[in-house]
PDB file of C-alpha atoms in Angstrom:
ATOM      1  CA  MET A   1      12.352   9.896  -9.776  1.00  0.00           C
ATOM      2  CA  LYS A   2      12.140  13.659 -10.208  1.00  0.00           C
ATOM      3  CA  ASN A   3       8.872  13.557 -12.064  1.00  0.00           C
ATOM      4  CA  LEU A   4       7.152  10.918  -9.865  1.00  0.00           C
ATOM      5  CA  LYS A   5       4.710  12.070  -7.028  1.00  0.00           C
ATOM      6  CA  LEU A   6       6.220  11.302  -3.489  1.00  0.00           C
ATOM      7  CA  LEU A   7       4.574  10.609  -0.289  1.00  0.00           C
ATOM      8  CA  GLN A   8       5.938  10.463   3.301  1.00  0.00           C
ATOM      9  CA  CYS A   9       4.790   7.616   5.425  1.00  0.00           C
ATOM     10  CA  VAL A  10       3.895   8.485   9.080  1.00  0.00           C
ATOM     11  CA  ASN A  11       2.507   6.596  11.967  1.00  0.00           C
ATOM     12  CA  THR A  12       1.723   9.593  14.294  1.00  0.00           C
ATOM     13  CA  PRO A  13       0.506  13.012  13.684  1.00  0.00           C
ATOM     14  CA  ASP A  14       3.471  14.453  15.383  1.00  0.00           C
ATOM     15  CA  LYS A  15       5.692  13.338  12.517  1.00  0.00           C
ATOM     16  CA  PHE A  16       3.561  15.155   9.973  1.00  0.00           C
ATOM     17  CA  ASP A  17       4.260  18.879   9.160  1.00  0.00           C
ATOM     18  CA  PRO A  18       1.686  19.810   6.534  1.00  0.00           C
ATOM     19  CA  ALA A  19       3.390  23.130   5.717  1.00  0.00           C
ATOM     20  CA  LEU A  20       6.770  21.466   4.971  1.00  0.00           C
ATOM     21  CA  ASN A  21       5.014  18.818   2.912  1.00  0.00           C
ATOM     22  CA  ASP A  22       3.157  21.261   0.915  1.00  0.00           C
ATOM     23  CA  ARG A  23       6.416  23.191   0.267  1.00  0.00           C
ATOM     24  CA  LEU A  24       8.096  20.071  -0.943  1.00  0.00           C
ATOM     25  CA  SER A  25       5.061  18.922  -2.847  1.00  0.00           C
ATOM     26  CA  VAL A  26       5.016  15.601  -0.888  1.00  0.00           C
ATOM     27  CA  GLY A  27       1.864  13.848   0.130  1.00  0.00           C
ATOM     28  CA  ILE A  28       1.239  11.676   3.080  1.00  0.00           C
ATOM     29  CA  GLU A  29       0.490   8.004   3.830  1.00  0.00           C
ATOM     30  CA  ILE A  30      -1.081   7.637   7.223  1.00  0.00           C
ATOM     31  CA  GLN A  31       0.006   4.167   8.734  1.00  0.00           C
ATOM     32  CA  ASP A  32      -1.246   4.508  12.325  1.00  0.00           C
ATOM     33  CA  PHE A  33      -4.043   1.936  11.491  1.00  0.00           C
ATOM     34  CA  PHE A  34      -1.862  -0.684  10.101  1.00  0.00           C
ATOM     35  CA  PHE A  35      -2.158  -2.396  13.560  1.00  0.00           C
ATOM     36  CA  SER A  36      -5.582  -3.005  15.014  1.00  0.00           C
ATOM     37  CA  THR A  37      -4.660  -1.293  18.363  1.00  0.00           C
ATOM     38  CA  LEU A  38      -6.687   1.744  17.654  1.00  0.00           C
ATOM     39  CA  TYR A  39      -9.649   0.189  15.981  1.00  0.00           C
ATOM     40  CA  ASP A  40     -11.444  -0.656  19.407  1.00  0.00           C
ATOM     41  CA  ASP A  41     -10.647   2.443  21.222  1.00  0.00           C
ATOM     42  CA  GLY A  42      -8.998   5.828  20.196  1.00  0.00           C
ATOM     43  CA  TRP A  43      -9.385   5.784  16.473  1.00  0.00           C
ATOM     44  CA  GLU A  44     -11.918   8.606  16.399  1.00  0.00           C
ATOM     45  CA  TYR A  45      -9.468  11.043  18.187  1.00  0.00           C
ATOM     46  CA  ARG A  46      -6.665   9.963  16.038  1.00  0.00           C
ATOM     47  CA  ILE A  47      -8.666  10.683  12.926  1.00  0.00           C
ATOM     48  CA  GLU A  48      -9.620  14.213  14.238  1.00  0.00           C
ATOM     49  CA  GLN A  49      -5.916  14.918  14.902  1.00  0.00           C
ATOM     50  CA  TYR A  50      -5.103  14.291  11.290  1.00  0.00           C
ATOM     51  CA  ARG A  51      -8.232  16.107  10.043  1.00  0.00           C
ATOM     52  CA  GLU A  52      -7.096  19.068  11.884  1.00  0.00           C
ATOM     53  CA  LYS A  53      -3.692  19.040  10.282  1.00  0.00           C
ATOM     54  CA  LEU A  54      -5.013  18.065   6.817  1.00  0.00           C
ATOM     55  CA  LYS A  55      -7.766  20.823   6.536  1.00  0.00           C
ATOM     56  CA  ASP A  56      -5.606  23.048   4.320  1.00  0.00           C
ATOM     57  CA  PHE A  57      -3.198  20.291   3.037  1.00  0.00           C
ATOM     58  CA  LYS A  58      -2.799  20.282  -0.860  1.00  0.00           C
ATOM     59  CA  GLY A  59      -0.974  16.962  -1.297  1.00  0.00           C
ATOM     60  CA  ILE A  60      -2.130  13.438  -1.908  1.00  0.00           C
ATOM     61  CA  ILE A  61      -3.616  11.666   1.172  1.00  0.00           C
ATOM     62  CA  SER A  62      -3.315   7.961   1.569  1.00  0.00           C
ATOM     63  CA  MET A  63      -3.985   5.452   4.427  1.00  0.00           C
ATOM     64  CA  HIS A  64      -2.718   1.953   5.147  1.00  0.00           C
ATOM     65  CA  GLY A  65      -5.552  -0.221   6.312  1.00  0.00           C
ATOM     66  CA  PRO A  66      -5.524  -3.110   8.909  1.00  0.00           C
ATOM     67  CA  ALA A  67      -3.079  -5.863   7.917  1.00  0.00           C
ATOM     68  CA  LEU A  68      -2.116  -8.404  10.519  1.00  0.00           C
ATOM     69  CA  ASP A  69      -4.131 -11.557  11.513  1.00  0.00           C
ATOM     70  CA  LEU A  70      -6.821 -11.039   8.995  1.00  0.00           C
ATOM     71  CA  SER A  71      -7.892 -13.110   6.047  1.00  0.00           C
ATOM     72  CA  PRO A  72     -10.268 -12.107   3.139  1.00  0.00           C
ATOM     73  CA  SER A  73     -10.174 -15.864   1.997  1.00  0.00           C
ATOM     74  CA  SER A  74     -10.897 -17.624   5.190  1.00  0.00           C
ATOM     75  CA  THR A  75     -13.454 -20.544   5.293  1.00  0.00           C
ATOM     76  CA  ASP A  76     -14.040 -19.689   8.846  1.00  0.00           C
ATOM     77  CA  ASN A  77     -16.999 -17.410   9.081  1.00  0.00           C
ATOM     78  CA  LYS A  78     -15.972 -15.790  12.388  1.00  0.00           C
ATOM     79  CA  ILE A  79     -12.595 -14.925  11.118  1.00  0.00           C
ATOM     80  CA  LEU A  80     -14.053 -13.655   7.815  1.00  0.00           C
ATOM     81  CA  GLU A  81     -16.453 -11.594   9.906  1.00  0.00           C
ATOM     82  CA  VAL A  82     -13.676  -9.933  11.878  1.00  0.00           C
ATOM     83  CA  THR A  83     -11.811  -9.200   8.694  1.00  0.00           C
ATOM     84  CA  ARG A  84     -14.816  -7.785   7.089  1.00  0.00           C
ATOM     85  CA  ASP A  85     -15.424  -5.533  10.075  1.00  0.00           C
ATOM     86  CA  ARG A  86     -11.744  -4.338  10.216  1.00  0.00           C
ATOM     87  CA  TYR A  87     -11.695  -3.540   6.489  1.00  0.00           C
ATOM     88  CA  TYR A  88     -14.953  -1.777   6.481  1.00  0.00           C
ATOM     89  CA  GLN A  89     -13.696   0.313   9.383  1.00  0.00           C
ATOM     90  CA  GLY A  90     -10.572   1.069   7.509  1.00  0.00           C
ATOM     91  CA  ILE A  91     -12.527   2.187   4.540  1.00  0.00           C
ATOM     92  CA  LYS A  92     -14.696   4.511   6.882  1.00  0.00           C
ATOM     93  CA  MET A  93     -11.549   6.010   8.228  1.00  0.00           C
ATOM     94  CA  ALA A  94     -10.139   6.639   4.828  1.00  0.00           C
ATOM     95  CA  LYS A  95     -13.369   8.344   3.776  1.00  0.00           C
ATOM     96  CA  MET A  96     -13.231  10.658   6.806  1.00  0.00           C
ATOM     97  CA  LEU A  97      -9.629  11.631   5.958  1.00  0.00           C
ATOM     98  CA  ASN A  98     -10.551  12.198   2.220  1.00  0.00           C
ATOM     99  CA  ALA A  99      -7.943   9.781   1.175  1.00  0.00           C
ATOM    100  CA  LYS A 100      -7.321   9.056  -2.403  1.00  0.00           C
ATOM    101  CA  TYR A 101      -5.856   5.593  -1.647  1.00  0.00           C
ATOM    102  CA  ILE A 102      -6.230   2.816   0.987  1.00  0.00           C
ATOM    103  CA  VAL A 103      -3.664   0.021   1.059  1.00  0.00           C
ATOM    104  CA  PHE A 104      -4.471  -3.565   2.040  1.00  0.00           C
ATOM    105  CA  HIS A 105      -2.218  -6.531   1.998  1.00  0.00           C
ATOM    106  CA  SER A 106      -2.997  -9.451  -0.418  1.00  0.00           C
ATOM    107  CA  GLN A 107      -3.082 -12.000   2.361  1.00  0.00           C
ATOM    108  CA  ILE A 108      -2.184 -14.592  -0.316  1.00  0.00           C
ATOM    109  CA  ASN A 109      -0.424 -17.744   1.177  1.00  0.00           C
ATOM    110  CA  PRO A 110       2.322 -18.596  -1.408  1.00  0.00           C
ATOM    111  CA  ILE A 111       2.851 -21.983   0.503  1.00  0.00           C
ATOM    112  CA  ILE A 112      -0.545 -23.429  -0.725  1.00  0.00           C
ATOM    113  CA  LYS A 113       0.020 -25.529  -3.922  1.00  0.00           C
ATOM    114  CA  ASP A 114      -3.138 -27.696  -4.167  1.00  0.00           C
ATOM    115  CA  PRO A 115      -5.099 -26.467  -7.213  1.00  0.00           C
ATOM    116  CA  ALA A 116      -8.416 -27.139  -5.592  1.00  0.00           C
ATOM    117  CA  VAL A 117      -7.584 -25.163  -2.431  1.00  0.00           C
ATOM    118  CA  LYS A 118      -6.115 -22.380  -4.540  1.00  0.00           C
ATOM    119  CA  LYS A 119      -9.272 -22.140  -6.446  1.00  0.00           C
ATOM    120  CA  LEU A 120     -11.347 -21.970  -3.353  1.00  0.00           C
ATOM    121  CA  ILE A 121      -9.182 -19.244  -1.958  1.00  0.00           C
ATOM    122  CA  LEU A 122      -9.531 -17.235  -5.206  1.00  0.00           C
ATOM    123  CA  ASN A 123     -13.288 -17.528  -5.122  1.00  0.00           C
ATOM    124  CA  LYS A 124     -13.393 -16.308  -1.522  1.00  0.00           C
ATOM    125  CA  GLN A 125     -11.025 -13.380  -2.198  1.00  0.00           C
ATOM    126  CA  LEU A 126     -13.019 -12.480  -5.204  1.00  0.00           C
ATOM    127  CA  SER A 127     -16.298 -12.405  -3.246  1.00  0.00           C
ATOM    128  CA  PHE A 128     -14.746 -10.502  -0.396  1.00  0.00           C
ATOM    129  CA  TRP A 129     -13.150  -7.700  -2.624  1.00  0.00           C
ATOM    130  CA  SER A 130     -16.253  -7.416  -4.819  1.00  0.00           C
ATOM    131  CA  GLU A 131     -18.417  -6.887  -1.689  1.00  0.00           C
ATOM    132  CA  LEU A 132     -15.854  -4.268  -0.274  1.00  0.00           C
ATOM    133  CA  LEU A 133     -16.016  -2.409  -3.564  1.00  0.00           C
ATOM    134  CA  THR A 134     -19.608  -1.475  -2.833  1.00  0.00           C
ATOM    135  CA  GLU A 135     -18.381   0.756  -0.166  1.00  0.00           C
ATOM    136  CA  ILE A 136     -16.291   2.980  -2.315  1.00  0.00           C
ATOM    137  CA  GLU A 137     -18.278   3.089  -5.597  1.00  0.00           C
ATOM    138  CA  ASP A 138     -19.536   6.614  -4.912  1.00  0.00           C
ATOM    139  CA  THR A 139     -16.176   7.970  -3.827  1.00  0.00           C
ATOM    140  CA  ASP A 140     -12.774   8.829  -5.315  1.00  0.00           C
ATOM    141  CA  LEU A 141     -11.137   6.295  -3.161  1.00  0.00           C
ATOM    142  CA  THR A 142      -8.917   3.499  -4.731  1.00  0.00           C
ATOM    143  CA  ILE A 143      -8.219   0.277  -3.003  1.00  0.00           C
ATOM    144  CA  LEU A 144      -4.461  -0.910  -3.536  1.00  0.00           C
ATOM    145  CA  ILE A 145      -3.697  -4.376  -2.953  1.00  0.00           C
ATOM    146  CA  GLU A 146      -0.029  -4.846  -1.691  1.00  0.00           C
ATOM    147  CA  ASN A 147       2.240  -7.904  -2.131  1.00  0.00           C
ATOM    148  CA  PHE A 148       3.389  -9.338   1.253  1.00  0.00           C
ATOM    149  CA  TYR A 149       4.418 -12.936   1.536  1.00  0.00           C
ATOM    150  CA  ASP A 150       3.983 -13.392  -2.088  1.00  0.00           C
ATOM    151  CA  ASN A 151       6.865 -15.095  -4.063  1.00  0.00           C
ATOM    152  CA  ASP A 152       5.588 -14.397  -7.535  1.00  0.00           C
ATOM    153  CA  TYR A 153       2.859 -12.297  -8.885  1.00  0.00           C
ATOM    154  CA  ALA A 154       0.859 -15.127 -10.729  1.00  0.00           C
ATOM    155  CA  ASP A 155      -1.913 -15.569  -8.189  1.00  0.00           C
ATOM    156  CA  PHE A 156      -1.951 -11.787  -7.458  1.00  0.00           C
ATOM    157  CA  LEU A 157      -2.628 -11.016 -11.199  1.00  0.00           C
ATOM    158  CA  LEU A 158      -5.234 -13.657 -11.523  1.00  0.00           C
ATOM    159  CA  LEU A 159      -7.029 -12.062  -8.541  1.00  0.00           C
ATOM    160  CA  LEU A 160      -6.873  -8.544 -10.067  1.00  0.00           C
ATOM    161  CA  GLU A 161      -8.036  -9.818 -13.432  1.00  0.00           C
ATOM    162  CA  LYS A 162     -10.988 -11.534 -11.841  1.00  0.00           C
ATOM    163  CA  ILE A 163     -11.951  -8.474  -9.755  1.00  0.00           C
ATOM    164  CA  ASN A 164     -11.633  -6.407 -12.956  1.00  0.00           C
ATOM    165  CA  SER A 165     -12.300  -2.899 -11.457  1.00  0.00           C
ATOM    166  CA  PRO A 166     -10.684   0.479 -12.037  1.00  0.00           C
ATOM    167  CA  LYS A 167     -10.948   1.145  -8.346  1.00  0.00           C
ATOM    168  CA  VAL A 168      -8.658  -1.857  -7.317  1.00  0.00           C
ATOM    169  CA  LYS A 169      -5.001  -1.512  -8.236  1.00  0.00           C
ATOM    170  CA  VAL A 170      -1.648  -2.496  -7.021  1.00  0.00           C
ATOM    171  CA  CYS A 171       0.741  -1.188  -4.373  1.00  0.00           C
ATOM    172  CA  LEU A 172       4.113  -2.869  -5.193  1.00  0.00           C
ATOM    173  CA  ASP A 173       6.229  -3.132  -2.101  1.00  0.00           C
ATOM    174  CA  THR A 174       9.889  -3.283  -3.007  1.00  0.00           C
ATOM    175  CA  GLY A 175      11.060  -4.375   0.430  1.00  0.00           C
ATOM    176  CA  HIS A 176       8.585  -7.432   0.317  1.00  0.00           C
ATOM    177  CA  VAL A 177       9.964  -8.320  -3.030  1.00  0.00           C
ATOM    178  CA  LEU A 178      13.518  -8.192  -1.755  1.00  0.00           C
ATOM    179  CA  CYS A 179      12.970 -10.403   1.206  1.00  0.00           C
ATOM    180  CA  ASN A 180      10.022 -12.598   0.335  1.00  0.00           C
ATOM    181  CA  SER A 181      10.209 -13.216  -3.422  1.00  0.00           C
ATOM    182  CA  SER A 182      12.788 -15.311  -5.293  1.00  0.00           C
ATOM    183  CA  LYS A 183      11.820 -12.973  -8.387  1.00  0.00           C
ATOM    184  CA  GLY A 184      13.362  -9.517  -8.842  1.00  0.00           C
ATOM    185  CA  ILE A 185      11.696  -6.140  -8.798  1.00  0.00           C
ATOM    186  CA  GLU A 186      11.970  -5.967 -12.738  1.00  0.00           C
ATOM    187  CA  HIS A 187      10.034  -9.242 -12.955  1.00  0.00           C
ATOM    188  CA  TRP A 188       7.213  -7.893 -10.715  1.00  0.00           C
ATOM    189  CA  VAL A 189       6.977  -4.519 -12.487  1.00  0.00           C
ATOM    190  CA  HIS A 190       6.925  -6.158 -15.878  1.00  0.00           C
ATOM    191  CA  GLY A 191       4.136  -8.625 -14.880  1.00  0.00           C
ATOM    192  CA  LEU A 192       1.876  -6.144 -12.979  1.00  0.00           C
ATOM    193  CA  LYS A 193       2.605  -2.811 -14.896  1.00  0.00           C
ATOM    194  CA  ASP A 194      -1.015  -2.455 -16.007  1.00  0.00           C
ATOM    195  CA  TYR A 195      -2.054  -2.483 -12.407  1.00  0.00           C
ATOM    196  CA  ILE A 196       0.764  -0.758 -10.453  1.00  0.00           C
ATOM    197  CA  ARG A 197      -0.445   2.724  -9.345  1.00  0.00           C
ATOM    198  CA  TYR A 198       1.593   2.992  -6.172  1.00  0.00           C
ATOM    199  CA  ILE A 199       4.841   1.719  -4.720  1.00  0.00           C
ATOM    200  CA  HIS A 200       6.064   1.131  -1.015  1.00  0.00           C
ATOM    201  CA  PHE A 201       9.603   2.210  -1.431  1.00  0.00           C
ATOM    202  CA  HIS A 202      12.130   0.872   0.909  1.00  0.00           C
ATOM    203  CA  TYR A 203      15.185  -1.393   0.885  1.00  0.00           C
ATOM    204  CA  ASN A 204      16.556  -4.377   2.866  1.00  0.00           C
ATOM    205  CA  LYS A 205      19.356  -6.812   2.342  1.00  0.00           C
ATOM    206  CA  GLY A 206      17.006  -9.817   1.708  1.00  0.00           C
ATOM    207  CA  ASP A 207      17.069 -11.229   5.174  1.00  0.00           C
ATOM    208  CA  PHE A 208      14.058  -9.489   6.663  1.00  0.00           C
ATOM    209  CA  ASP A 209      11.693  -6.544   6.101  1.00  0.00           C
ATOM    210  CA  ALA A 210      14.017  -4.017   7.672  1.00  0.00           C
ATOM    211  CA  HIS A 211      12.533  -0.855   6.032  1.00  0.00           C
ATOM    212  CA  LEU A 212      15.873   0.722   5.325  1.00  0.00           C
ATOM    213  CA  SER A 213      16.406   3.958   3.541  1.00  0.00           C
ATOM    214  CA  PRO A 214      17.327   2.929  -0.202  1.00  0.00           C
ATOM    215  CA  HIS A 215      20.850   3.858  -1.442  1.00  0.00           C
ATOM    216  CA  GLU A 216      21.432   5.754  -4.584  1.00  0.00           C
ATOM    217  CA  GLU A 217      22.143   2.557  -6.735  1.00  0.00           C
ATOM    218  CA  PHE A 218      18.891   1.028  -5.672  1.00  0.00           C
ATOM    219  CA  ILE A 219      16.913   4.248  -6.259  1.00  0.00           C
ATOM    220  CA  LYS A 220      18.468   4.351  -9.773  1.00  0.00           C
ATOM    221  CA  GLU A 221      17.761   0.774 -10.454  1.00  0.00           C
ATOM    222  CA  VAL A 222      13.948   1.085  -9.564  1.00  0.00           C
ATOM    223  CA  SER A 223      13.810   4.381 -11.538  1.00  0.00           C
ATOM    224  CA  ASP A 224      15.161   2.717 -14.611  1.00  0.00           C
ATOM    225  CA  ILE A 225      12.760  -0.176 -14.282  1.00  0.00           C
ATOM    226  CA  LEU A 226       9.836   2.121 -14.099  1.00  0.00           C
ATOM    227  CA  LYS A 227      11.054   4.043 -17.169  1.00  0.00           C
ATOM    228  CA  ILE A 228      11.540   0.732 -19.172  1.00  0.00           C
ATOM    229  CA  ASN A 229       8.034  -0.234 -18.315  1.00  0.00           C
ATOM    230  CA  ASN A 230       6.583   3.321 -19.009  1.00  0.00           C
ATOM    231  CA  ILE A 231       4.784   3.633 -15.694  1.00  0.00           C
ATOM    232  CA  THR A 232       4.591   6.629 -13.278  1.00  0.00           C
ATOM    233  CA  PRO A 233       3.270   5.370  -9.916  1.00  0.00           C
ATOM    234  CA  VAL A 234       3.052   7.225  -6.703  1.00  0.00           C
ATOM    235  CA  ILE A 235       6.159   6.579  -4.609  1.00  0.00           C
ATOM    236  CA  ALA A 236       5.549   6.294  -0.836  1.00  0.00           C
ATOM    237  CA  LEU A 237       8.795   6.367   1.258  1.00  0.00           C
ATOM    238  CA  GLU A 238       8.057   3.671   3.738  1.00  0.00           C
ATOM    239  CA  TYR A 239      11.018   4.058   6.050  1.00  0.00           C
ATOM    240  CA  THR A 240      12.130   6.418   8.830  1.00  0.00           C
ATOM    241  CA  VAL A 241      13.079   9.850   7.326  1.00  0.00           C
ATOM    242  CA  GLU A 242      14.894  12.121   9.781  1.00  0.00           C
ATOM    243  CA  ASP A 243      15.360  15.123   7.469  1.00  0.00           C
ATOM    244  CA  LEU A 244      12.496  15.052   4.883  1.00  0.00           C
ATOM    245  CA  GLU A 245      13.794  17.780   2.676  1.00  0.00           C
ATOM    246  CA  SER A 246      17.252  16.244   2.110  1.00  0.00           C
ATOM    247  CA  GLU A 247      15.776  12.750   1.622  1.00  0.00           C
ATOM    248  CA  ILE A 248      13.363  14.192  -1.006  1.00  0.00           C
ATOM    249  CA  GLU A 249      16.210  15.903  -2.645  1.00  0.00           C
ATOM    250  CA  LYS A 250      18.170  12.554  -2.797  1.00  0.00           C
ATOM    251  CA  ILE A 251      15.322  10.669  -4.257  1.00  0.00           C
ATOM    252  CA  ARG A 252      14.575  13.199  -7.055  1.00  0.00           C
ATOM    253  CA  ALA A 253      18.231  13.423  -7.994  1.00  0.00           C
ATOM    254  CA  CYS A 254      18.403   9.867  -8.922  1.00  0.00           C
ATOM    255  CA  ASP A 255      16.872   9.801 -12.338  1.00  0.00           C
TER     256      ASP A 255
END
């Protein structure tokens, strides 16, 4: 992965050293706003903390938007209203941070099998994302939709094809594939390679989303899959890193 752009995921400004990241040519994904805790109180101060640290930063800036308890395909107008408000707030924050990417979960429910219900959900999702796109049309911001509970990419791909926008791409989460999908990472990459611009890179043993540091065999496996499919996505290291310099060296050495 020596030629791929790497990002460090952080969930507090204290874990971000812009001088070190710049020296290592490593960008940042800000994950403080994954939970909605700060959305009602405290988000402005947190944004200012990051803006101060980012003012001379040269690397890629990304942000994870709100994720839990939200549904872009809800048929309940009040739930949809809350979801819309949180997503719009996330977009606003990403703009304030001059972010290049904002990540949202797909929120696709793989348990639903009824074709009529799946069609309804697809149409609701399509309407939601199309509306959200109007908020970023005059910016350099790209929306990344991330696999979460998804077992396969079929519904995911259909949604992307229907949205049909260069400003909506895929964040492939390797850990979510390992613990939530019966398909392998190669299957997902091959099917979505035209849309994958970004990868949440972490490992687990298939039991739960443990966000473990990937071992060298797994790094090599994913690196080979990306080469075979001829894609060069941004790689965000979505696990706790104690020594950033040595971790980056390990990732870049596995090629």
